[in-house]
CSV table of C-alpha atoms in Angstrom, one decimal:
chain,number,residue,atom,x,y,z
A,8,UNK,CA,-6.0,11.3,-8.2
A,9,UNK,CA,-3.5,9.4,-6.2
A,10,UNK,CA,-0.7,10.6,-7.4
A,11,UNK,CA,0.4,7.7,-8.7
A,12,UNK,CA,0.4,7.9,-12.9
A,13,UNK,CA,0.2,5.2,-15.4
A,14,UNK,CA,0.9,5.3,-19.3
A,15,UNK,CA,-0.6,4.5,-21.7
A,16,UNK,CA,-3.8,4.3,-20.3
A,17,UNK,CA,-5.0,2.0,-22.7
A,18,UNK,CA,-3.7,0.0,-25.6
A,19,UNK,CA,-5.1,-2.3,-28.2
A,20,UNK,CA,-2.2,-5.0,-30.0
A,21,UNK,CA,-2.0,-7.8,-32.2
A,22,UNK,CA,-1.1,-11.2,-30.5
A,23,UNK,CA,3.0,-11.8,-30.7
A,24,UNK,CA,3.4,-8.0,-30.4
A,25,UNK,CA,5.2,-6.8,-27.3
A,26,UNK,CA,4.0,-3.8,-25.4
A,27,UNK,CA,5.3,-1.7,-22.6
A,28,UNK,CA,3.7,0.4,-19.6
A,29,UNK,CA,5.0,2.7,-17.6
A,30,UNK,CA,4.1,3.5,-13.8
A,31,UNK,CA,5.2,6.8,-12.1
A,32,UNK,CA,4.8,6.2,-8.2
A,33,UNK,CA,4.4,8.8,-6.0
A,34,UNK,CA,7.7,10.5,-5.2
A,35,UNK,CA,8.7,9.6,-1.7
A,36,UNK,CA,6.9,6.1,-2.4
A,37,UNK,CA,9.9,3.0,-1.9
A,38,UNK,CA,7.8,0.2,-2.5
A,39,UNK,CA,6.3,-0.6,-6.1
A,40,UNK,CA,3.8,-3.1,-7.0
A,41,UNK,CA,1.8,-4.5,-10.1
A,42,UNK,CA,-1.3,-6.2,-10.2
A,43,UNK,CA,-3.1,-7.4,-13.6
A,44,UNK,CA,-7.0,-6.9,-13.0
A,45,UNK,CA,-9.6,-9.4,-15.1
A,46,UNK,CA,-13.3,-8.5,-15.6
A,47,UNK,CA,-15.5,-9.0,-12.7
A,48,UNK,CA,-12.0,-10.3,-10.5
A,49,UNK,CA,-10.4,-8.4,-7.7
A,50,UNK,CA,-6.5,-7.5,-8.9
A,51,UNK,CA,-4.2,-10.1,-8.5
A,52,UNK,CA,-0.6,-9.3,-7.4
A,53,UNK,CA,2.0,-10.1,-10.0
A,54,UNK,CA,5.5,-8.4,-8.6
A,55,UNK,CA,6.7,-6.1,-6.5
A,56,UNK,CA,10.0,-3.7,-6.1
A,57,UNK,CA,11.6,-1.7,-2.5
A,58,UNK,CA,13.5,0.5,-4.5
A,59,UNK,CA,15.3,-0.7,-7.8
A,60,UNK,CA,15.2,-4.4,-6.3
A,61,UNK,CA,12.4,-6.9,-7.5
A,62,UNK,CA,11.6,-8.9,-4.3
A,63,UNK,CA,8.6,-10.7,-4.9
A,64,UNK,CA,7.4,-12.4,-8.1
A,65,UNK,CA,3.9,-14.2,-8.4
A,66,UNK,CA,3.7,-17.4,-10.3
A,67,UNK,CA,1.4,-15.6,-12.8
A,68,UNK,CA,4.3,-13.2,-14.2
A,69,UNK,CA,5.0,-16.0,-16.7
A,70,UNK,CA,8.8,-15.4,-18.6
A,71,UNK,CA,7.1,-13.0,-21.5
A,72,UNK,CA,6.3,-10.9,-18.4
A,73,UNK,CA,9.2,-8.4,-17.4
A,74,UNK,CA,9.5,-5.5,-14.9
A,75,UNK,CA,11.6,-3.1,-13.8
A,76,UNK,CA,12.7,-0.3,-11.8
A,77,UNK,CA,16.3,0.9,-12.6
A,78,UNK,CA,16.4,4.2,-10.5
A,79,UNK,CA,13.8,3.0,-7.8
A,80,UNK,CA,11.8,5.4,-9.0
A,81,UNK,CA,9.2,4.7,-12.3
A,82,UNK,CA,8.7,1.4,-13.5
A,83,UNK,CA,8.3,-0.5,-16.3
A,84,UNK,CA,6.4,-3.7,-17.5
A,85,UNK,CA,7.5,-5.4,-20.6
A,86,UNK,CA,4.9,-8.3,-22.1
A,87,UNK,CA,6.5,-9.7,-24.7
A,88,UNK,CA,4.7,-11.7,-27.5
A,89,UNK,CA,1.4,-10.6,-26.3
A,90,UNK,CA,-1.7,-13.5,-26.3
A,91,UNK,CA,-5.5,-13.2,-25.8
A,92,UNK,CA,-5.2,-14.3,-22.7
A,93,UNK,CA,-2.9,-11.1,-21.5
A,94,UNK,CA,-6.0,-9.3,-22.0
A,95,UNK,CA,-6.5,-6.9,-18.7
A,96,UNK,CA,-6.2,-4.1,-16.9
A,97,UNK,CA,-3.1,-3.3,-15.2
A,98,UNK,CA,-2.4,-1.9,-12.1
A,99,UNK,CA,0.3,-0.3,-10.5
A,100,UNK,CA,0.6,0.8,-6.4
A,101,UNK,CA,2.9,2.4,-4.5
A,102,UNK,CA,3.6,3.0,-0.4
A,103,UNK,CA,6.0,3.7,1.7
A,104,UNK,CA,8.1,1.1,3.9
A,105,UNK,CA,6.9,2.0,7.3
A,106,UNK,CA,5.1,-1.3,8.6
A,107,UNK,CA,1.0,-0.4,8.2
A,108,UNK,CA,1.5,1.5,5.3
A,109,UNK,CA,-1.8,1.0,2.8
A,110,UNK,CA,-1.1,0.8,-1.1
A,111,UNK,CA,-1.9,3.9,-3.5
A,112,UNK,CA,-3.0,2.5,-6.7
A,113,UNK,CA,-2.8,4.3,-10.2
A,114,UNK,CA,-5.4,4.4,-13.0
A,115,UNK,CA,-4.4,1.5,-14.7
A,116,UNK,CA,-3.7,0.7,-18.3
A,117,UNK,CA,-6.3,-1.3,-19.8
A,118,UNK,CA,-4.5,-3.9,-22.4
A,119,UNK,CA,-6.7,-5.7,-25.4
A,120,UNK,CA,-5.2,-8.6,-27.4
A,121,UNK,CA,-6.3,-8.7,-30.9
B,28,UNK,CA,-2.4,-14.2,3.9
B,29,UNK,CA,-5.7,-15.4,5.6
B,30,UNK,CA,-8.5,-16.0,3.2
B,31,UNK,CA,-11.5,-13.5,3.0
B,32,UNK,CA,-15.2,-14.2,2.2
B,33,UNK,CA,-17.6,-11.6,1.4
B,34,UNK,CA,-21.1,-11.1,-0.2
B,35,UNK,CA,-20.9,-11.1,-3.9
B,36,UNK,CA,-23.6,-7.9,-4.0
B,37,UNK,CA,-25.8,-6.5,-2.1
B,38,UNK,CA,-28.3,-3.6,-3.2
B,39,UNK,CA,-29.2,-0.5,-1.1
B,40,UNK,CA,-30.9,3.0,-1.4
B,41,UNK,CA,-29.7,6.4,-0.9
B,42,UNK,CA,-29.8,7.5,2.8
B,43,UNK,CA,-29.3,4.3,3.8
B,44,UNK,CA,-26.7,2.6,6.0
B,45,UNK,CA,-24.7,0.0,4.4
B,46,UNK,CA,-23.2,-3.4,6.1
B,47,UNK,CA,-20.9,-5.5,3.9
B,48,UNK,CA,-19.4,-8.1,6.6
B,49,UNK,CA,-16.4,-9.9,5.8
B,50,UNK,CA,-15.1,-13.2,7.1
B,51,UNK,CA,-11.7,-14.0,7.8
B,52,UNK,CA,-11.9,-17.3,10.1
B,53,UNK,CA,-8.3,-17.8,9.7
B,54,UNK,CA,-6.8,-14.2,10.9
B,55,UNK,CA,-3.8,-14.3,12.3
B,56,UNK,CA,-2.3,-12.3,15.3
B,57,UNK,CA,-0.3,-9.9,13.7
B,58,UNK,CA,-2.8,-9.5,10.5
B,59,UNK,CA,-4.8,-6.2,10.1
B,60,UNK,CA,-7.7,-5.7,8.2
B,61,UNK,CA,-8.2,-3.4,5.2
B,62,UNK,CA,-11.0,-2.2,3.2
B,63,UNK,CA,-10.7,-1.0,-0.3
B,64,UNK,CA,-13.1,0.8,-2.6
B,65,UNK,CA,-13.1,0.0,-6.4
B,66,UNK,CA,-15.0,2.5,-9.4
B,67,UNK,CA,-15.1,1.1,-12.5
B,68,UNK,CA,-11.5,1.5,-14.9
B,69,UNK,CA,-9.9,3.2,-12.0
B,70,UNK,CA,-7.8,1.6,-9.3
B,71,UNK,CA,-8.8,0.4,-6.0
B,72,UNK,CA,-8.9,3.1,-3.1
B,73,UNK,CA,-8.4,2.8,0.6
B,74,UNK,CA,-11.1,3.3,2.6
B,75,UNK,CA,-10.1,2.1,6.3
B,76,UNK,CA,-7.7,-0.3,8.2
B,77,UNK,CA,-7.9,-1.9,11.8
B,78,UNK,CA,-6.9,-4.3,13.8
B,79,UNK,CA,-9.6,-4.6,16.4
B,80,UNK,CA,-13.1,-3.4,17.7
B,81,UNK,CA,-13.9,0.0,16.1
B,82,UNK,CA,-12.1,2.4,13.6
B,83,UNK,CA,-14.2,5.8,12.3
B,84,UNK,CA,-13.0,8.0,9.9
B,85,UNK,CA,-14.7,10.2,7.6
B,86,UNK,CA,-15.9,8.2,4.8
B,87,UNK,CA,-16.3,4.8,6.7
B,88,UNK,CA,-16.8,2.7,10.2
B,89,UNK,CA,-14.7,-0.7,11.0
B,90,UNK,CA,-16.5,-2.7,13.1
B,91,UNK,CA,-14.0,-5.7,14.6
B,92,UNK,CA,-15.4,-8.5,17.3
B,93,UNK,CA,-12.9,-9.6,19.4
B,94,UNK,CA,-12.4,-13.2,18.2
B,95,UNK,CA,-11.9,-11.1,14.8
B,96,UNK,CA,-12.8,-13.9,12.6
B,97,UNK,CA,-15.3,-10.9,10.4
B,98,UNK,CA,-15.4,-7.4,10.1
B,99,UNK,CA,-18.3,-5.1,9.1
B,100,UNK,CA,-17.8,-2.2,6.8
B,101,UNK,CA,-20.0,0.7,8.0
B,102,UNK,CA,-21.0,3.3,4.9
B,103,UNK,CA,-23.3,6.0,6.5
B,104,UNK,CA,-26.4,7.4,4.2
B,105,UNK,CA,-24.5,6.0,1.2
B,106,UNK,CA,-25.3,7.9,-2.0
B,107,UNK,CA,-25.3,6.6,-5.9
B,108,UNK,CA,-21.4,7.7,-5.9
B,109,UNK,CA,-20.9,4.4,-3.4
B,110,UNK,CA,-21.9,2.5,-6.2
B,111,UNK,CA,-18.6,0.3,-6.2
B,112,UNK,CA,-16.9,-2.9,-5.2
B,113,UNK,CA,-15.8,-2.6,-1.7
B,114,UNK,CA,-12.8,-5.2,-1.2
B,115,UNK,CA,-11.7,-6.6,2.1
B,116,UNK,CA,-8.0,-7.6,2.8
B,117,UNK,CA,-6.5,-9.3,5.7
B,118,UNK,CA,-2.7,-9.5,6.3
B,119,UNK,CA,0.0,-8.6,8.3
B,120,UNK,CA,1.3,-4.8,8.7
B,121,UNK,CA,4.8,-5.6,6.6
B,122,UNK,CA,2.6,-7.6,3.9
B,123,UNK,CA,3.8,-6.8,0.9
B,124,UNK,CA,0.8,-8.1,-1.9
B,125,UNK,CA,-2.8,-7.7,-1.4
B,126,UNK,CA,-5.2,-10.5,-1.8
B,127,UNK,CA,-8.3,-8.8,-3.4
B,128,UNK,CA,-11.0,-11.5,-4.2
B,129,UNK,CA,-14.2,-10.9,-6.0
B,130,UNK,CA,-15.0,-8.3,-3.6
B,131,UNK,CA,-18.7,-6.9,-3.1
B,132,UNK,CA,-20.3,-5.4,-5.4
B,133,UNK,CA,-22.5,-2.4,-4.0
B,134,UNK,CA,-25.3,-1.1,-6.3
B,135,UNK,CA,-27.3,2.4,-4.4
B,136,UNK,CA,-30.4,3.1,-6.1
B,137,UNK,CA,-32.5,6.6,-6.0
């Protein structure tokens, strides 16, 4: 256990259905990140937060994708009319902002697309 | 961030010392290298970090050359628990995303 919590840890939807996950960093922990995770694929970043600001967004966060962090604390990620193709696991990390700080990653929630 | 090639598997036995080199021809000065362990439906776990010739801790060994265009991941006497995908990252120290790749898929068999 990280310390770093993730709900639901898994979900099954219909496509056009929006879901939401939640991801509880550790508590000292400025820095947020999300990855989405295929099978047999390393995780691939998608977005990541210093405190309640969203600084980085990957190309792969298309505009149904959605997160946010409105205390700097938990986050959220919003998918909104849900496809196959959003199919994954996701994966949420936290760290601190000191420089060589490495990434503490959560369980995941595991998404399937009906 | 540099671009990382490693093994796609590699087999081993208990007791045994495990190798998984990674390439990184393109490092740049101020990148680091990081190794991350992955079990399946959990989230990858850090395992070591280093910049140059040799870290040690207790789980692993981080073997650097001094061109440090590869990197060797050192797992003493690995046991069936090592079974995993062992990722190797390369970036800077204020990098803010990973780059995972395929990673290397390590089966240990009795």
């Amino acid at each position: 256990d990280t310390g770093v919590s993730q709900n639901p840890r898994h979900k099954i939807t219909k496509r056009g259905q929006n879901v939401t996950f939640r991801c509880d960093p550790i508590s000292e922990h400025n820095r947020l990140y999300w990855y989405r995770q295929t099978l047999g694929q390393g995780p691939e970043f998608l977005t990541y937060f210093q405190n309640e600001a969203q600084l980085e967004k990957s190309r792969l966060l298309s505009d149904r994708f959605s997160a946010e962090r409105p205390k700097g604390s938990f986050s959220t990620l919003e998918i909104q009319r849900t496809e196959q193709g959003d199919s994954a696991m996701y994966l949420c990390a936290s760290s601190l902002d000191v420089g060589l700080e490495t990434q503490y990653f959560g369980p995941g929630t595991r998404l399937l697309v009906l | 961030l540099a671009k990382t090639t490693q093994p796609i598997s590699m087999d081993s036995y208990e007791g045994q010392e495990v190798n998984i080199t990674c390439s990184h021809n393109n490092i740049a000065t101020n990148d680091y290298i990081t190794w991350y362990q992955q079990f399946p439906s959990q989230g990858p776990r850090f395992i070591i970090q280093g910049y140059k010739t040799k870290v040690t801790n207790e789980v692993a060994s981080l073997f650097i050359p001094a061109d440090r265009k590869s990197s060797t991941l050192s797992l003493p006497r690995v046991s069936l628990s090592d079974t995993a995908v062992y990722y190797c990252l390369v970036g800077p120290s204020n990098f803010n995303k990973f780059y995972f790749g395929s990673g290397t898929k390590l089966n240990v068999k009795p």
